[in-house]
mmCIF file of C-alpha atoms in Angstrom:
data_model
loop_
_atom_site.group_PDB
_atom_site.id
_atom_site.type_symbol
_atom_site.label_atom_id
_atom_site.label_comp_id
_atom_site.label_asym_id
_atom_site.label_seq_id
_atom_site.Cartn_x
_atom_site.Cartn_y
_atom_site.Cartn_z
ATOM 1 C CA LEU A 14 27.720 -4.842 -15.240
ATOM 2 C CA LEU A 15 26.132 -2.977 -12.334
ATOM 3 C CA TYR A 16 22.933 -0.950 -12.553
ATOM 4 C CA ARG A 17 23.267 1.689 -9.864
ATOM 5 C CA PRO A 18 21.992 5.123 -10.948
ATOM 6 C CA ASP A 19 24.374 7.897 -9.930
ATOM 7 C CA PRO A 20 23.126 11.536 -9.832
ATOM 8 C CA GLY A 21 26.554 12.612 -11.037
ATOM 9 C CA VAL A 22 26.241 10.436 -14.170
ATOM 10 C CA PRO A 23 22.829 11.195 -15.764
ATOM 11 C CA VAL A 24 23.040 8.383 -18.357
ATOM 12 C CA SER A 25 23.341 5.828 -15.524
ATOM 13 C CA THR A 26 19.541 5.969 -15.074
ATOM 14 C CA GLN A 27 19.269 4.080 -18.394
ATOM 15 C CA HIS A 28 22.612 2.291 -18.749
ATOM 16 C CA PRO A 29 24.571 0.169 -16.248
ATOM 17 C CA PHE A 30 28.173 0.679 -15.290
ATOM 18 C CA ARG A 31 30.890 -1.676 -16.392
ATOM 19 C CA VAL A 32 32.558 -2.668 -13.122
ATOM 20 C CA ILE A 33 35.297 -4.797 -11.672
ATOM 21 C CA ARG A 34 33.883 -6.898 -8.830
ATOM 22 C CA PHE A 35 36.138 -8.630 -6.347
ATOM 23 C CA THR A 36 36.533 -9.823 -2.764
ATOM 24 C CA ASN A 37 39.338 -8.502 -0.564
ATOM 25 C CA GLN A 38 41.577 -11.492 0.153
ATOM 26 C CA ALA A 39 44.686 -9.445 0.980
ATOM 27 C CA GLY A 40 44.385 -10.082 4.718
ATOM 28 C CA VAL A 41 44.266 -6.356 5.516
ATOM 29 C CA THR A 42 41.742 -3.553 5.002
ATOM 30 C CA LEU A 43 42.215 -1.817 1.664
ATOM 31 C CA GLU A 44 42.176 1.941 2.082
ATOM 32 C CA ARG A 45 40.270 4.469 -0.031
ATOM 33 C CA GLY A 46 41.960 5.470 -3.266
ATOM 34 C CA PRO A 47 42.024 5.364 -7.095
ATOM 35 C CA VAL A 48 42.227 2.038 -8.911
ATOM 36 C CA ALA A 49 43.399 1.528 -12.514
ATOM 37 C CA ILE A 50 41.604 -1.261 -14.384
ATOM 38 C CA PHE A 51 43.486 -3.333 -16.986
ATOM 39 C CA GLY A 52 42.246 -6.176 -19.168
ATOM 40 C CA LYS A 53 44.499 -8.217 -21.447
ATOM 41 C CA GLU A 54 47.266 -5.647 -20.900
ATOM 42 C CA THR A 55 44.946 -2.852 -22.040
ATOM 43 C CA PHE A 56 43.929 0.091 -19.859
ATOM 44 C CA LEU A 57 40.120 -0.003 -19.528
ATOM 45 C CA GLY A 58 39.458 2.842 -17.128
ATOM 46 C CA GLN A 59 39.835 4.150 -13.618
ATOM 47 C CA GLY A 60 37.610 3.905 -10.557
ATOM 48 C CA LEU A 61 37.580 4.807 -6.892
ATOM 49 C CA LEU A 62 37.861 2.220 -4.132
ATOM 50 C CA GLU A 63 36.177 2.902 -0.795
ATOM 51 C CA PRO A 64 37.659 1.358 2.393
ATOM 52 C CA LEU A 65 37.204 -2.413 2.040
ATOM 53 C CA PRO A 66 37.555 -4.782 5.040
ATOM 54 C CA THR A 67 38.994 -8.276 4.659
ATOM 55 C CA TRP A 68 36.669 -10.734 2.875
ATOM 56 C CA ALA A 69 34.244 -7.961 1.931
ATOM 57 C CA THR A 70 33.079 -7.734 -1.702
ATOM 58 C CA THR A 71 32.805 -4.543 -3.717
ATOM 59 C CA SER A 72 32.167 -3.292 -7.252
ATOM 60 C CA ILE A 73 34.254 -0.481 -8.770
ATOM 61 C CA PRO A 74 32.633 1.295 -11.768
ATOM 62 C CA TYR A 75 34.999 2.470 -14.476
ATOM 63 C CA ALA A 76 32.812 2.983 -17.592
ATOM 64 C CA VAL A 77 29.192 3.122 -18.816
ATOM 65 C CA GLU A 78 27.862 0.264 -20.949
ATOM 66 C CA ARG A 79 25.570 1.873 -23.524
ATOM 67 C CA ALA A 80 24.781 -1.422 -25.274
ATOM 68 C CA VAL A 81 22.545 -2.395 -22.347
ATOM 69 C CA VAL A 82 19.406 -0.370 -21.630
ATOM 70 C CA VAL A 83 17.520 -0.582 -18.331
ATOM 71 C CA SER A 84 14.069 0.824 -17.582
ATOM 72 C CA VAL A 85 12.251 0.734 -14.250
ATOM 73 C CA GLU A 86 8.491 0.353 -13.726
ATOM 74 C CA ASN A 87 6.976 0.930 -10.281
ATOM 75 C CA GLY A 88 3.607 -0.258 -9.018
ATOM 76 C CA SER A 89 1.709 -1.112 -5.852
ATOM 77 C CA ASP A 90 -1.011 -3.493 -4.732
ATOM 78 C CA ILE A 91 -2.904 -4.726 -1.674
ATOM 79 C CA GLU A 92 -2.928 -8.447 -0.866
ATOM 80 C CA GLU A 93 -6.037 -10.236 0.372
ATOM 81 C CA ALA A 94 -6.847 -9.724 4.040
ATOM 82 C CA ASN A 95 -6.068 -12.575 6.457
ATOM 83 C CA LEU A 96 -8.330 -13.164 9.451
ATOM 84 C CA VAL A 97 -6.562 -12.609 12.774
ATOM 85 C CA LYS A 98 -9.425 -12.695 15.279
ATOM 86 C CA VAL A 99 -13.144 -12.097 15.773
ATOM 87 C CA SER A 100 -14.337 -10.354 18.917
ATOM 88 C CA HIS A 101 -17.740 -8.822 19.727
ATOM 89 C CA GLY A 102 -18.732 -8.585 16.085
ATOM 90 C CA ALA A 103 -15.513 -6.882 15.013
ATOM 91 C CA ILE A 104 -13.001 -8.629 12.763
ATOM 92 C CA THR A 105 -9.281 -7.966 12.993
ATOM 93 C CA VAL A 106 -7.490 -8.589 9.707
ATOM 94 C CA ARG A 107 -3.916 -8.407 8.492
ATOM 95 C CA ARG A 108 -3.377 -6.929 5.029
ATOM 96 C CA TYR A 109 -0.130 -6.463 3.148
ATOM 97 C CA SER A 110 0.728 -3.389 1.125
ATOM 98 C CA VAL A 111 2.886 -4.542 -1.798
ATOM 99 C CA ARG A 112 5.506 -2.462 -3.621
ATOM 100 C CA LYS A 113 6.397 -3.751 -7.080
ATOM 101 C CA THR A 114 9.581 -2.767 -8.910
ATOM 102 C CA LYS A 115 10.054 -4.227 -12.395
ATOM 103 C CA TYR A 116 13.413 -3.942 -14.144
ATOM 104 C CA VAL A 117 13.305 -4.363 -17.929
ATOM 105 C CA VAL A 118 16.771 -4.987 -19.392
ATOM 106 C CA GLN A 119 17.488 -4.919 -23.129
ATOM 107 C CA ASN A 120 20.873 -6.243 -24.253
ATOM 108 C CA LEU A 121 21.566 -4.710 -27.680
ATOM 109 C CA SER A 122 24.944 -6.409 -28.095
ATOM 110 C CA ASP A 123 25.822 -9.856 -29.447
ATOM 111 C CA ARG A 124 27.528 -10.786 -26.186
ATOM 112 C CA PRO A 125 25.780 -12.503 -23.260
ATOM 113 C CA GLY A 126 26.673 -11.200 -19.845
ATOM 114 C CA LYS A 127 25.753 -10.798 -16.223
ATOM 115 C CA LEU A 128 24.134 -7.730 -14.693
ATOM 116 C CA PHE A 129 23.859 -6.866 -11.004
ATOM 117 C CA ILE A 130 20.978 -4.557 -10.071
ATOM 118 C CA GLN A 131 21.386 -2.518 -6.895
ATOM 119 C CA HIS A 132 17.850 -2.258 -5.518
ATOM 120 C CA SER A 133 17.007 0.209 -2.754
ATOM 121 C CA ARG A 134 14.443 -1.316 -0.419
ATOM 122 C CA TRP A 135 12.046 0.482 1.906
ATOM 123 C CA SER A 136 12.846 0.454 5.605
ATOM 124 C CA GLY A 137 10.869 -2.178 7.495
ATOM 125 C CA TRP A 138 9.462 -3.822 4.343
ATOM 126 C CA GLU A 139 9.873 -7.559 3.739
ATOM 127 C CA LEU A 140 11.547 -8.674 0.505
ATOM 128 C CA ARG A 141 9.796 -11.380 -1.526
ATOM 129 C CA ASN A 142 10.696 -13.600 -4.518
ATOM 130 C CA LEU A 143 14.380 -12.633 -4.611
ATOM 131 C CA PRO A 144 16.298 -14.609 -7.280
ATOM 132 C CA GLU A 145 18.948 -17.080 -6.196
ATOM 133 C CA GLY A 146 22.292 -15.400 -5.671
ATOM 134 C CA SER A 147 20.862 -12.120 -4.395
ATOM 135 C CA GLU A 148 22.885 -10.367 -1.685
ATOM 136 C CA GLU A 149 21.626 -8.099 1.077
ATOM 137 C CA VAL A 150 24.316 -5.435 1.307
ATOM 138 C CA ASP A 151 22.679 -3.673 4.265
ATOM 139 C CA THR A 152 19.216 -3.053 5.700
ATOM 140 C CA LEU A 153 18.261 -0.803 2.777
ATOM 141 C CA THR A 154 20.182 -2.276 -0.163
ATOM 142 C CA VAL A 155 20.060 -5.592 -2.019
ATOM 143 C CA ILE A 156 22.016 -6.760 -5.080
ATOM 144 C CA VAL A 157 19.998 -8.803 -7.587
ATOM 145 C CA PRO A 158 21.800 -10.826 -10.317
ATOM 146 C CA VAL A 159 20.383 -11.016 -13.852
ATOM 147 C CA GLU A 160 21.703 -13.246 -16.657
ATOM 148 C CA LEU A 161 21.652 -11.432 -20.007
ATOM 149 C CA GLY A 162 21.307 -13.225 -23.316
ATOM 150 C CA ALA A 163 22.733 -11.824 -26.546
ATOM 151 C CA GLN A 164 20.262 -9.498 -28.290
ATOM 152 C CA ALA A 165 17.691 -10.425 -25.635
ATOM 153 C CA LYS A 166 15.198 -8.727 -23.376
ATOM 154 C CA THR A 167 15.023 -9.750 -19.718
ATOM 155 C CA GLU A 168 12.506 -8.741 -17.065
ATOM 156 C CA ILE A 169 12.764 -9.194 -13.326
ATOM 157 C CA GLU A 170 10.372 -8.018 -10.613
ATOM 158 C CA VAL A 171 11.251 -7.344 -6.988
ATOM 159 C CA LEU A 172 8.394 -7.433 -4.483
ATOM 160 C CA GLU A 173 8.347 -5.852 -1.031
ATOM 161 C CA ARG A 174 5.470 -5.968 1.410
ATOM 162 C CA SER A 175 4.493 -4.408 4.713
ATOM 163 C CA PRO A 176 1.743 -5.686 7.040
ATOM 164 C CA THR A 177 -1.123 -3.533 8.307
ATOM 165 C CA ILE A 178 -3.488 -4.554 11.107
ATOM 166 C CA GLN A 179 -7.023 -3.293 10.561
ATOM 167 C CA GLU A 180 -10.339 -3.735 12.386
ATOM 168 C CA VAL A 181 -13.391 -4.068 10.144
ATOM 169 C CA LEU A 182 -16.977 -5.316 10.255
ATOM 170 C CA ILE A 183 -18.124 -8.526 8.594
ATOM 171 C CA LEU A 184 -20.663 -6.407 6.683
ATOM 172 C CA THR A 185 -17.825 -4.830 4.665
ATOM 173 C CA ASP A 186 -16.234 -6.334 1.563
ATOM 174 C CA VAL A 187 -12.872 -6.589 3.343
ATOM 175 C CA GLY A 188 -14.463 -8.417 6.277
ATOM 176 C CA ARG A 189 -16.321 -10.848 4.027
ATOM 177 C CA ASP A 190 -13.183 -11.549 1.979
ATOM 178 C CA ALA A 191 -11.158 -12.255 5.124
ATOM 179 C CA VAL A 192 -13.763 -14.686 6.515
ATOM 180 C CA ARG A 193 -14.156 -16.375 3.111
ATOM 181 C CA LEU A 194 -10.381 -16.823 2.829
ATOM 182 C CA TYR A 195 -10.196 -18.255 6.354
ATOM 183 C CA LEU A 196 -13.010 -20.740 5.719
ATOM 184 C CA SER A 197 -11.319 -21.965 2.536
ATOM 185 C CA GLY A 198 -8.213 -23.006 4.497
ATOM 186 C CA HIS A 199 -7.400 -26.140 6.458
ATOM 187 C CA ALA A 200 -7.192 -24.610 9.952
ATOM 188 C CA VAL A 201 -10.884 -23.853 10.450
ATOM 189 C CA ASP A 202 -11.934 -24.060 14.101
ATOM 190 C CA ASP A 203 -14.603 -26.745 14.701
ATOM 191 C CA ALA A 204 -16.633 -24.473 16.975
ATOM 192 C CA ALA A 205 -16.169 -21.144 15.207
ATOM 193 C CA GLY A 206 -16.326 -22.516 11.654
ATOM 194 C CA PRO A 207 -20.119 -23.122 11.444
ATOM 195 C CA ALA A 208 -20.882 -19.800 13.167
ATOM 196 C CA LEU A 209 -18.613 -17.915 10.768
ATOM 197 C CA ARG A 210 -20.157 -19.653 7.757
ATOM 198 C CA ARG A 211 -23.640 -18.658 8.949
ATOM 199 C CA ALA A 212 -22.447 -15.095 9.646
ATOM 200 C CA LEU A 213 -20.903 -14.950 6.168
ATOM 201 C CA GLU A 214 -24.152 -16.132 4.571
ATOM 202 C CA LEU A 215 -26.139 -13.474 6.439
ATOM 203 C CA SER A 216 -23.576 -10.821 5.580
ATOM 204 C CA GLU A 217 -23.759 -11.730 1.883
ATOM 205 C CA GLN A 218 -27.572 -11.579 2.034
ATOM 206 C CA ILE A 219 -27.381 -8.127 3.622
ATOM 207 C CA GLY A 220 -24.888 -7.107 0.972
ATOM 208 C CA ARG A 221 -27.290 -8.138 -1.796
ATOM 209 C CA ILE A 222 -30.131 -6.275 -0.058
ATOM 210 C CA ASP A 223 -27.961 -3.162 0.223
ATOM 211 C CA THR A 224 -27.199 -3.427 -3.494
ATOM 212 C CA ASP A 225 -30.903 -3.669 -4.289
ATOM 213 C CA ILE A 226 -31.659 -0.686 -2.048
ATOM 214 C CA GLN A 227 -29.048 1.383 -3.862
ATOM 215 C CA ARG A 228 -30.414 0.307 -7.255
ATOM 216 C CA PHE A 229 -34.002 1.118 -6.272
ATOM 217 C CA THR A 230 -32.891 4.456 -4.819
ATOM 218 C CA ASP A 231 -31.164 5.354 -8.094
ATOM 219 C CA GLU A 232 -34.277 4.369 -10.074
ATOM 220 C CA ARG A 233 -36.491 6.425 -7.751
ATOM 221 C CA ASN A 234 -34.234 9.442 -8.177
ATOM 222 C CA GLN A 235 -34.356 9.062 -11.951
ATOM 223 C CA VAL A 236 -38.171 8.855 -11.898
ATOM 224 C CA SER A 237 -38.363 11.880 -9.581
ATOM 225 C CA GLN A 238 -36.103 13.837 -11.942
ATOM 226 C CA ALA A 239 -38.260 12.849 -14.913
ATOM 227 C CA MET A 240 -41.435 13.913 -13.063
ATOM 228 C CA TYR A 241 -39.832 17.250 -12.170
ATOM 229 C CA GLU A 242 -38.838 17.868 -15.784
ATOM 230 C CA THR A 243 -42.381 16.939 -16.954
#
């Protein structure tokens, strides 16, 4: 089975194709043309073969498998900031934007099987946690294998991330988090470590003072509003 939504086949957004998957071992390039699919001397369907070089692998869809339902959930996140450098009071951090794509597969049949998910990746983004057996077709496409149990639900999540370099102050939450993460590691510089710890302590103190100032300001505004109403 191959999950590869096709605009020309609306149901393919929810159901995978039944495909024949093979590697060209003929010794010559196979040209584009129709292919008839037989199984146990029974005609199963017809598909279209694109030009296939020697030793290349392809999948030819010939039917839709409605007993398997696929849904896609998209999400995003920001990873913790990593400290890159500190210069003149400014902190340079590296943060990763994370794209999450979860595939939820429900096999409604009594037959186990194997599903290949064709995942479209974002240009320039790094792929993470790919299952064993995944194939990178090209720079924008990856094939992810999923084993399906009979009458079972399977979930798989594909993560992509992209780095962003950002300059912040240690007085910000991002700056404090980056310094705190650096100090919790094993590569703390002997000279810079104590200074950064002291700077972090002072920054946290200032942060608490800022919080108190905001709280007192809110209380003062509430009292002023009450006086005005009185």
